[in-house]
């Protein structure tokens, strides 16, 4: 029977609840348990698919095609377990389900209310991830305790504990212990108040994860334990770590997993975190560095390209290197020119995106990469831009474009496909989630993946226009990956270039710290090599 862990946050937002929940998932997995991580977002948008990355950061896409919160990316990277649609619910989605039921008459004329209808729907959503194999469900509740939006969730969790039995449900509260520089002291009062708010609702946390910039000494731990009513060993100190993948190691040193296993009465094996220790050591021992430019639209906000940053770091660590990621606004390139902005850059990455802002700057960056033998990785819109650049500057199709950007272009090299609409039966809506792709032997892509059929995640509407295939291939562009039926172009690369690859899919979603993605691994590898470093392959033990 599955047991349940709920992770709430207190005092302030941005405490890293997602990393905490992911680390707990990893620790329990490393003790031989089958876990699933899940996130509830208390906002009313049905999913983050249409939300502005400035507000929400990246949209993470699951294998089954759900557009989700970026914390799901952390869950996958830490636990190595693929998430699914059921792993992310928003209040909008919960209400949408209830309102549809109400319209269908499912409530038989009854009054539909937050308690019990919304709370019941929340409880059902928690159970939706349970399968006979699952030992522990870890559900993170977005927002901060005390927010109006979070209340129905907390009420649902209180009910849930009664339904499942007290010994089967555990509450972890991630909280802040601020340090007052003037007083020279850490302060426990905000945490006491936050725990007090939870108790008012009927939830007593079993474990506190205390985010702090100073070590918590024995007396402080004692005080927190006494005033917040948790055991002393259940007061976990959580300081900022040099890299996020050290957080589980820090928790393990404080036996967080053992406390969880004891409270829930789980049967677990001995912990194995060897690859994670190795990863942390490699981060410290990196002996080379490469500068990589991400030429995008949301350059001020690293969270907008979270999985790309992570994938670059995983690949760098694989090569015992550090990556210095330079975020460049595509509009800056439009203003100052690619040569000026991109000089001294080791490699160029153009990420996914929507709309026309900055596209000419991206095209100029790609031309610079192509003409100067700078390693290039294009992702989704980045592939569209690479195709357009090649069409305009190599094939001399002067106003070539994507119909997303210029519907009237005389050379729509990227467009909405009739065939695609038929295959997907989705009209012009997005191609979302994992699709197979067949790689062409002898290409860089094939060499990297070392297999013929791969599976990668998509999030886009526009596709390569097959009317131009011959023309591109004759001009020297290689179609290195396509859908197994040969209809959709999935990957392209260039013949006379050290490393120039673009993909219609998003490889960043599948990179893991101890299993870096082959495209990012090779992109980093060639960039280091061209910068004069020796990059003998050095695998991490899995
Ligand atoms: N805007 C493009 C499309 O819809 C690319 C999307 C993306 O980069 N994820 O096809």
Coordinates of C-alpha atoms and ligand atoms in Angstrom, one line a residue:
X1 CA 0.0 0.0 0.0
X2 CA 1.3 3.5 -0.9
X3 CA 2.3 6.0 1.8
X4 CA 2.1 9.7 1.2
X5 CA 4.4 12.6 1.9
X6 CA 3.2 16.2 1.6
X7 CA 5.7 19.0 1.2
X8 CA 4.4 22.5 2.1
X9 CA 6.3 25.8 2.2
X10 CA 6.2 28.5 4.8
X11 CA 7.3 32.1 5.5
X12 CA 8.3 33.1 2.0
X13 CA 8.1 31.7 -1.5
X14 CA 11.2 30.5 -3.5
X15 CA 12.6 28.4 -0.7
X16 CA 13.4 25.6 -3.1
X17 CA 10.5 23.2 -2.2
X18 CA 10.8 21.6 -5.7
X19 CA 14.5 20.7 -5.0
X20 CA 13.5 19.5 -1.5
X21 CA 10.7 17.3 -2.9
X22 CA 13.1 16.0 -5.6
X23 CA 15.8 15.3 -3.1
X24 CA 13.4 13.3 -0.9
X25 CA 12.3 11.3 -4.0
X26 CA 15.9 10.5 -4.8
X27 CA 16.8 9.6 -1.2
X28 CA 13.9 7.2 -1.0
X29 CA 14.6 5.7 -4.4
X30 CA 18.2 5.2 -3.3
X31 CA 16.8 3.1 -0.4
X32 CA 15.1 0.8 -2.9
X33 CA 11.6 2.3 -2.7
X34 CA 9.4 3.1 -5.7
X35 CA 8.4 6.7 -5.6
X36 CA 6.4 9.2 -7.6
X37 CA 6.7 13.0 -7.3
X38 CA 3.7 15.2 -7.9
X39 CA 3.0 19.0 -7.8
X40 CA -0.1 21.0 -7.1
X41 CA -0.1 24.6 -8.3
X42 CA -2.7 26.8 -6.6
X43 CA -3.2 29.2 -9.6
X44 CA -6.3 29.2 -11.8
X45 CA -4.6 28.7 -15.2
X46 CA -5.5 25.2 -16.4
X47 CA -1.9 24.5 -17.2
X48 CA 1.2 26.7 -17.6
X49 CA 1.2 26.1 -21.4
X50 CA -0.1 29.6 -22.1
X51 CA 1.6 31.4 -19.2
X52 CA 4.4 33.9 -19.8
X53 CA 7.8 32.5 -19.0
X54 CA 8.7 35.8 -17.3
X55 CA 6.1 34.8 -14.6
X56 CA 6.4 31.1 -14.6
X57 CA 9.7 30.1 -16.0
X58 CA 10.0 27.2 -18.4
X59 CA 7.1 25.0 -19.4
X60 CA 8.3 21.4 -18.8
X61 CA 6.8 18.8 -21.2
X62 CA 6.2 15.2 -20.1
X63 CA 6.4 12.1 -22.3
X64 CA 2.6 11.9 -22.4
X65 CA 2.5 15.5 -23.7
X66 CA 1.4 17.5 -20.6
X67 CA 2.7 21.1 -20.3
X68 CA 3.7 21.4 -16.7
X69 CA 5.5 23.3 -14.0
X70 CA 9.3 23.4 -14.2
X71 CA 9.5 21.5 -10.8
X72 CA 8.6 18.3 -12.7
X73 CA 11.9 18.8 -14.5
X74 CA 13.7 18.7 -11.2
X75 CA 11.7 15.6 -10.1
X76 CA 12.8 13.8 -13.3
X77 CA 16.5 14.9 -13.1
X78 CA 16.8 13.9 -9.4
X79 CA 14.9 10.6 -9.4
X80 CA 15.5 9.6 -13.0
X81 CA 11.8 8.6 -13.1
X82 CA 9.6 10.0 -16.0
X83 CA 6.6 12.0 -14.8
X84 CA 3.2 12.1 -16.4
X85 CA 0.1 14.2 -16.8
X86 CA -1.1 13.1 -13.3
X87 CA 2.0 14.5 -11.7
X88 CA 0.9 18.2 -12.1
X89 CA -2.5 19.6 -11.2
X90 CA -3.5 23.3 -11.0
X91 CA -6.5 24.8 -9.2
X92 CA -7.7 25.7 -12.7
X93 CA -7.7 22.0 -13.7
X94 CA -9.4 20.9 -10.5
X95 CA -12.1 23.5 -10.9
X96 CA -12.4 22.7 -14.6
X97 CA -13.1 19.0 -13.7
X98 CA -15.7 20.0 -11.1
X99 CA -17.5 22.5 -13.3
X100 CA -17.7 20.0 -16.2
X101 CA -19.1 17.4 -13.8
X102 CA -21.6 20.0 -12.5
X103 CA -22.7 20.8 -16.1
X104 CA -23.2 17.1 -16.9
X105 CA -25.4 16.9 -13.8
X106 CA -23.1 14.5 -12.0
X107 CA -23.9 16.2 -8.7
X108 CA -27.6 15.5 -9.0
X109 CA -28.7 19.0 -8.2
X110 CA -26.6 19.3 -5.0
X111 CA -24.8 22.5 -4.1
X112 CA -21.2 22.3 -5.3
X113 CA -18.8 23.6 -2.7
X114 CA -15.1 24.0 -1.9
X115 CA -15.6 21.5 1.0
X116 CA -16.3 18.7 0.1
X117 CA -16.2 18.9 -3.7
X118 CA -12.9 20.7 -4.3
X119 CA -11.2 18.9 -1.5
X120 CA -12.4 15.6 -2.7
X121 CA -11.2 16.3 -6.2
X122 CA -7.8 17.2 -4.7
X123 CA -7.7 13.9 -2.8
X124 CA -8.7 12.0 -6.0
X125 CA -5.8 13.8 -7.9
X126 CA -3.3 12.7 -5.2
X127 CA -4.5 9.1 -5.6
X128 CA -4.3 9.3 -9.4
X129 CA -0.6 8.6 -9.3
X130 CA -0.9 5.5 -7.2
X131 CA -0.2 2.1 -8.8
X132 CA 0.4 -1.2 -7.1
X133 CA 4.1 -0.7 -7.5
X134 CA 4.3 2.7 -5.8
X135 CA 5.6 2.7 -2.2
X136 CA 5.6 6.5 -1.7
X137 CA 3.8 9.4 -3.3
X138 CA 5.6 12.8 -2.7
X139 CA 3.2 15.7 -3.3
X140 CA 4.5 19.2 -3.3
X141 CA 1.9 22.0 -2.6
X142 CA 2.8 25.2 -4.5
X143 CA 2.5 28.6 -2.8
X144 CA 3.1 29.5 0.8
X145 CA 1.1 28.4 3.9
X146 CA -1.2 31.4 4.7
X147 CA -2.1 32.1 1.1
X148 CA -5.8 32.2 0.4
X149 CA -5.2 29.9 -2.7
X150 CA -3.5 27.2 -0.7
X151 CA -6.3 26.7 1.8
X152 CA -8.4 24.1 0.0
X153 CA -5.2 22.0 -0.5
X154 CA -4.3 22.1 3.2
X155 CA -7.9 21.2 4.1
X156 CA -7.8 18.4 1.6
X157 CA -4.5 17.1 3.1
X158 CA -6.0 17.2 6.6
X159 CA -8.9 15.0 5.4
X160 CA -6.6 12.8 3.4
X161 CA -4.6 11.9 6.5
X162 CA -7.7 10.7 8.3
X163 CA -8.8 8.7 5.2
X164 CA -5.4 7.0 4.7
X165 CA -4.6 6.5 8.4
X166 CA -2.2 8.6 10.5
X167 CA 0.8 6.3 10.0
X168 CA 0.5 6.4 6.2
X169 CA 0.8 10.2 5.7
X170 CA 3.7 12.4 6.6
X171 CA 4.0 16.2 6.5
X172 CA 7.2 18.1 5.7
X173 CA 7.2 21.8 6.0
X174 CA 10.0 23.7 4.2
X175 CA 10.6 27.0 6.1
X176 CA 13.0 29.9 6.5
X177 CA 15.2 30.6 9.5
X178 CA 16.4 34.1 8.8
X179 CA 19.7 35.4 10.1
X180 CA 19.7 39.0 11.4
X181 CA 23.1 40.4 10.8
X182 CA 22.7 43.3 13.3
X183 CA 21.6 40.9 16.1
X184 CA 24.1 38.2 15.0
X185 CA 21.3 35.6 15.5
X186 CA 19.1 33.3 13.5
X187 CA 15.4 33.8 14.2
X188 CA 12.9 31.0 14.7
X189 CA 9.8 33.1 15.1
X190 CA 8.6 33.2 11.5
X191 CA 8.8 29.4 11.4
X192 CA 6.9 29.1 14.7
X193 CA 4.2 31.3 13.2
X194 CA 4.1 29.3 10.0
X195 CA 3.8 26.0 11.8
X196 CA 1.1 27.6 14.0
X197 CA -0.9 28.4 10.8
X198 CA -0.6 24.8 9.7
X199 CA -1.8 23.6 13.2
X200 CA -4.8 25.9 13.0
X201 CA -5.9 24.0 9.9
X202 CA -5.3 20.7 11.6
X203 CA -1.9 19.8 10.2
X204 CA 1.0 19.0 12.4
X205 CA 4.3 18.8 10.5
X206 CA 6.4 15.8 11.2
X207 CA 9.6 17.2 9.7
X208 CA 10.9 20.7 9.2
X209 CA 13.4 21.5 6.5
X210 CA 14.9 24.8 7.6
X211 CA 16.4 27.0 4.9
X212 CA 19.2 29.0 6.5
X213 CA 22.3 30.9 5.7
X214 CA 24.0 30.0 9.1
X215 CA 24.4 26.5 10.6
X216 CA 21.8 25.8 13.2
X217 CA 23.5 24.8 16.5
X218 CA 22.1 22.4 19.0
X219 CA 20.3 25.0 21.0
X220 CA 18.5 26.4 17.9
X221 CA 17.4 22.9 16.8
X222 CA 16.2 22.3 20.4
X223 CA 14.2 25.5 20.4
X224 CA 12.6 24.8 17.0
X225 CA 11.8 21.2 18.1
X226 CA 10.2 22.4 21.3
X227 CA 8.2 25.3 19.9
X228 CA 7.2 23.6 16.6
X229 CA 6.4 20.3 18.2
X230 CA 8.7 18.1 16.0
X231 CA 11.5 15.7 17.1
X232 CA 14.9 17.1 17.2
X233 CA 16.2 14.8 14.5
X234 CA 13.3 15.9 12.4
X235 CA 14.7 19.5 12.3
X236 CA 16.7 19.4 9.0
X237 CA 19.1 22.2 8.3
X238 CA 19.2 23.2 4.6
X239 CA 21.9 25.7 3.6
X240 CA 22.5 26.8 0.0
X241 CA 24.7 24.2 -1.7
X242 CA 27.4 24.9 -4.4
X243 CA 25.2 22.9 -6.8
X244 CA 21.6 21.7 -6.3
X245 CA 22.6 18.0 -6.7
X246 CA 24.4 18.2 -3.4
X247 CA 21.1 18.8 -1.6
X248 CA 20.2 15.1 -1.3
X249 CA 23.8 14.4 0.0
X250 CA 23.3 17.1 2.7
X251 CA 19.9 15.6 3.7
X252 CA 21.4 12.1 3.8
X253 CA 24.1 13.3 6.1
X254 CA 21.3 14.4 8.5
X255 CA 19.5 11.1 8.0
X256 CA 16.3 12.7 6.6
X257 CA 15.5 9.5 4.7
X258 CA 15.8 7.4 7.9
X259 CA 13.5 9.8 9.8
X260 CA 10.9 9.4 6.9
X261 CA 11.3 5.6 6.8
X262 CA 10.8 5.4 10.6
X263 CA 7.8 7.6 10.8
X264 CA 6.0 5.9 7.9
X265 CA 7.2 2.4 8.9
X266 CA 8.7 1.6 5.5
X267 CA 10.9 -1.3 4.7
X268 CA 13.9 0.0 2.9
X269 CA 17.4 -1.2 1.9
X270 CA 20.7 0.6 2.4
X271 CA 21.2 3.9 0.7
X272 CA 23.3 4.1 -2.4
X273 CA 24.3 7.6 -3.5
X274 CA 27.7 6.8 -5.1
X275 CA 27.0 8.4 -8.5
X276 CA 25.7 11.5 -6.8
X277 CA 28.9 11.8 -4.6
X278 CA 30.9 11.4 -7.8
X279 CA 28.9 14.1 -9.5
X280 CA 29.5 16.5 -6.7
X281 CA 33.2 15.7 -6.7
X282 CA 33.4 16.3 -10.4
X283 CA 31.8 19.7 -10.0
X284 CA 34.5 20.7 -7.6
X285 CA 37.3 19.2 -9.7
X286 CA 36.4 20.7 -13.0
X287 CA 39.6 21.7 -14.8
X288 CA 38.4 23.5 -17.9
X289 CA 35.7 25.9 -18.9
X290 CA 33.8 26.8 -22.0
X291 CA 31.7 29.8 -22.7
X292 CA 28.3 29.0 -24.3
X293 CA 25.9 31.7 -25.5
X294 CA 22.1 31.1 -25.3
X295 CA 20.6 33.4 -27.8
X296 CA 17.0 33.7 -26.8
X297 CA 14.1 36.0 -26.0
X298 CA 14.0 35.7 -22.2
X299 CA 17.7 36.3 -21.6
X300 CA 17.2 38.1 -18.2
X301 CA 15.5 35.1 -16.7
X302 CA 17.5 31.8 -16.5
X303 CA 14.4 29.9 -15.3
X304 CA 12.8 30.4 -18.8
X305 CA 15.5 28.0 -20.1
X306 CA 15.9 25.9 -16.9
X307 CA 16.2 22.5 -18.4
X308 CA 18.7 23.8 -21.0
X309 CA 20.9 25.2 -18.3
X310 CA 20.7 22.0 -16.4
X311 CA 21.5 19.9 -19.5
X312 CA 24.5 22.1 -20.3
X313 CA 25.8 21.6 -16.7
X314 CA 25.3 17.8 -16.8
X315 CA 27.2 17.7 -20.0
X316 CA 30.0 19.9 -18.7
X317 CA 30.4 17.7 -15.6
X318 CA 30.6 14.7 -17.8
X319 CA 33.7 16.3 -19.4
X320 CA 35.1 17.4 -16.0
X321 CA 34.4 20.9 -17.2
X322 CA 32.5 24.0 -16.2
X323 CA 30.1 25.8 -18.5
X324 CA 29.9 29.6 -18.4
X325 CA 26.5 30.3 -19.8
X326 CA 26.1 33.7 -21.3
X327 CA 22.5 34.8 -21.9
X328 CA 22.2 36.9 -24.9
X329 CA 19.1 38.8 -26.0
X330 CA 18.5 38.1 -29.7
X331 CA 17.4 41.7 -30.0
X332 CA 20.8 42.8 -28.8
X333 CA 22.3 41.0 -31.8
X334 CA 19.8 42.8 -34.1
X335 CA 21.1 46.1 -32.6
X336 CA 24.8 45.5 -32.4
X337 CA 25.5 42.7 -34.9
X338 CA 26.5 39.1 -34.3
X339 CA 30.3 39.7 -34.6
X340 CA 30.3 42.2 -31.8
X341 CA 28.1 40.3 -29.4
X342 CA 29.3 36.8 -30.1
X343 CA 33.1 37.3 -30.1
X344 CA 35.0 35.1 -27.7
X345 CA 32.1 32.7 -27.4
X346 CA 32.9 28.9 -27.6
X347 CA 29.5 27.7 -28.8
X348 CA 26.1 29.0 -29.6
X349 CA 22.7 27.6 -28.6
X350 CA 19.4 28.9 -30.0
X351 CA 16.5 27.6 -27.8
X352 CA 12.8 27.1 -28.5
X353 CA 10.4 30.0 -28.6
X354 CA 7.2 31.5 -30.0
X355 CA 6.5 34.6 -32.0
X356 CA 8.6 36.9 -34.1
X357 CA 10.4 39.0 -31.5
X358 CA 14.2 38.6 -31.8
X359 CA 14.0 36.0 -34.7
X360 CA 16.3 38.1 -37.0
X361 CA 18.9 38.3 -34.3
X362 CA 18.7 34.5 -33.9
X363 CA 19.2 34.0 -37.6
X364 CA 22.2 36.3 -37.5
X365 CA 23.7 34.4 -34.6
X366 CA 23.2 31.1 -36.6
X367 CA 24.8 32.6 -39.7
X368 CA 27.8 33.6 -37.5
X369 CA 28.0 30.0 -36.1
X370 CA 27.8 28.5 -39.5
X371 CA 30.3 30.7 -41.2
X372 CA 32.9 30.7 -38.4
X373 CA 32.8 27.0 -37.5
X374 CA 31.4 27.7 -34.1
X375 CA 29.6 24.7 -32.6
X376 CA 25.8 25.2 -32.8
X377 CA 22.8 23.5 -31.2
X378 CA 19.3 24.7 -32.3
X379 CA 16.2 23.5 -30.5
X380 CA 12.8 23.7 -32.0
X381 CA 12.4 27.4 -33.0
X382 CA 16.2 27.2 -33.1
X383 CA 15.9 24.6 -35.8
X384 CA 13.4 26.7 -37.7
X385 CA 15.8 29.6 -37.6
X386 CA 18.7 27.4 -38.8
X387 CA 16.6 26.2 -41.7
X388 CA 15.6 29.8 -42.6
X389 CA 19.2 31.0 -42.3
X390 CA 20.4 28.2 -44.6
X391 CA 17.6 28.9 -47.1
X392 CA 18.4 32.6 -47.3
X393 CA 22.2 32.6 -47.2
X394 CA 23.2 29.3 -48.8
X395 CA 20.2 28.5 -51.1
X396 CA 19.7 32.2 -51.9
X397 CA 15.9 32.0 -51.3
X398 CA 15.9 35.7 -50.3
X399 CA 12.8 36.1 -48.1
X400 CA 12.6 32.5 -46.8
X401 CA 10.8 32.4 -43.5
X402 CA 8.4 30.4 -41.3
X403 CA 4.7 31.1 -41.8
X404 CA 4.6 31.6 -38.0
X405 CA 6.7 34.8 -38.5
X406 CA 5.7 35.9 -42.1
X407 CA 2.6 34.2 -43.4
X408 CA 3.2 35.9 -46.8
X409 CA 6.7 34.7 -47.4
X410 CA 7.4 33.4 -50.9
X411 CA 9.5 30.6 -49.5
X412 CA 7.7 29.1 -46.5
X413 CA 10.5 26.7 -45.5
X414 CA 8.8 26.1 -42.1
X415 CA 5.0 25.9 -42.1
X416 CA 1.9 24.1 -40.8
X417 CA 1.6 20.7 -42.5
X418 CA -1.5 19.2 -43.9
X419 CA 0.1 15.7 -43.4
X420 CA 0.9 16.6 -39.8
X421 CA -2.7 17.6 -39.2
X422 CA -3.9 14.3 -40.5
X423 CA -1.3 12.2 -38.6
X424 CA -2.0 14.0 -35.3
X425 CA -5.7 14.6 -36.0
X426 CA -5.3 17.7 -33.9
X427 CA -5.9 20.4 -36.4
X428 CA -3.4 23.1 -36.0
X429 CA -2.8 22.5 -32.3
X430 CA 0.5 21.6 -30.8
X431 CA 2.5 18.5 -31.3
X432 CA 3.2 17.6 -27.6
X433 CA 5.1 14.9 -25.9
X434 CA 7.3 12.0 -27.0
X435 CA 7.5 10.8 -30.6
X436 CA 9.9 8.4 -32.2
X437 CA 12.6 9.6 -34.6
X438 CA 14.7 7.5 -37.0
X439 CA 18.3 8.6 -37.3
X440 CA 20.3 8.4 -40.5
X441 CA 23.4 6.2 -40.2
X442 CA 26.7 8.0 -40.6
X443 CA 25.5 11.3 -39.3
X444 CA 26.7 13.2 -36.2
X445 CA 23.3 12.6 -34.6
X446 CA 23.6 8.8 -35.1
X447 CA 27.1 8.8 -33.7
X448 CA 25.9 10.7 -30.6
X449 CA 22.9 8.6 -29.8
X450 CA 24.5 5.4 -31.1
X451 CA 21.1 4.0 -32.1
X452 CA 18.7 4.2 -34.9
X453 CA 15.4 4.9 -33.2
X454 CA 15.2 7.5 -30.5
X455 CA 12.3 9.0 -28.6
X456 CA 12.2 12.8 -27.8
X457 CA 9.7 15.3 -26.5
X458 CA 8.0 17.9 -28.6
X459 CA 6.2 21.2 -28.1
X460 CA 5.5 23.0 -31.4
X461 CA 3.1 23.5 -34.2
X462 CA 5.3 24.4 -37.2
X463 CA 7.3 21.9 -39.3
X464 CA 9.9 21.7 -42.0
X465 CA 8.3 22.1 -45.4
X466 CA 8.9 18.9 -47.4
X467 CA 8.6 20.7 -50.7
X468 CA 12.1 22.1 -50.0
X469 CA 13.8 18.8 -48.9
X470 CA 15.6 18.1 -52.2
X471 CA 16.8 21.7 -52.5
X472 CA 18.2 21.7 -48.9
X473 CA 19.9 18.2 -49.3
X474 CA 21.4 19.3 -52.6
X475 CA 22.7 22.5 -50.9
X476 CA 24.5 20.5 -48.2
X477 CA 22.1 20.2 -45.4
X478 CA 21.7 16.7 -44.0
X479 CA 18.3 15.5 -42.7
X480 CA 19.7 13.4 -40.0
X481 CA 16.5 12.5 -38.2
X482 CA 12.9 12.1 -39.3
X483 CA 9.7 10.5 -38.1
X484 CA 9.8 6.7 -38.8
X485 CA 7.2 7.2 -41.6
X486 CA 9.5 9.7 -43.2
X487 CA 7.0 12.6 -43.1
X488 CA 8.4 14.9 -40.5
X489 CA 11.9 16.3 -40.4
X490 CA 13.2 16.0 -36.8
X491 CA 16.9 16.7 -37.1
X492 CA 19.2 18.6 -39.4
X493 CA 23.0 19.0 -39.5
X494 CA 25.6 20.5 -41.8
X495 CA 28.2 18.7 -43.9
X496 CA 31.1 21.2 -43.8
X497 CA 31.0 22.3 -40.2
X498 CA 32.6 20.8 -37.1
X499 CA 29.3 20.5 -35.2
X500 CA 26.1 22.1 -36.3
X501 CA 22.9 20.2 -35.2
X502 CA 19.3 21.3 -34.8
X503 CA 16.3 19.3 -33.6
X504 CA 12.6 19.8 -33.9
X505 CA 12.3 18.3 -30.4
X506 CA 13.5 19.4 -27.0
X507 CA 16.4 17.2 -25.9
X508 CA 16.9 19.2 -22.7
X509 CA 13.9 17.6 -21.1
X510 CA 15.6 14.2 -21.0
X511 CA 19.1 15.1 -19.7
X512 CA 20.0 13.8 -16.3
X513 CA 23.0 14.7 -14.1
X514 CA 24.3 11.2 -14.1
X515 CA 23.2 10.4 -17.6
X516 CA 23.8 13.6 -19.7
X517 CA 22.0 13.9 -23.0
X518 CA 24.1 12.8 -26.0
X519 CA 23.4 16.0 -28.0
X520 CA 24.5 18.2 -25.1
X521 CA 27.4 15.9 -24.3
X522 CA 28.8 16.1 -27.8
X523 CA 28.0 19.8 -28.2
X524 CA 30.1 20.5 -25.0
X525 CA 32.7 18.0 -26.1
X526 CA 33.4 19.6 -29.4
X527 CA 33.3 23.1 -27.9
X528 CA 35.9 22.1 -25.4
X529 CA 38.0 20.5 -28.1
X530 CA 37.9 23.5 -30.4
X531 CA 38.9 25.6 -27.4
X532 CA 42.1 23.4 -27.1
X533 CA 41.0 21.0 -24.3
X534 CA 41.5 17.3 -24.3
X535 CA 38.1 15.6 -23.9
X536 CA 38.7 11.9 -23.4
X537 CA 35.3 10.4 -22.6
X538 CA 35.0 9.8 -18.9
X539 CA 31.7 8.1 -17.9
X540 CA 30.1 8.5 -14.6
X541 CA 29.2 5.2 -12.9
X542 CA 25.4 4.9 -13.1
Ligands
LIG1 N1 6.9 28.5 -32.3 C1 7.4 27.3 -32.9 C2 6.2 26.3 -33.2 O1 5.2 26.5 -32.7 C3 8.5 26.6 -32.1 C4 8.0 26.2 -30.8 C5 9.2 25.9 -29.9 O2 10.3 26.3 -30.1 N2 8.9 25.1 -28.8 O3 6.4 25.4 -34.0

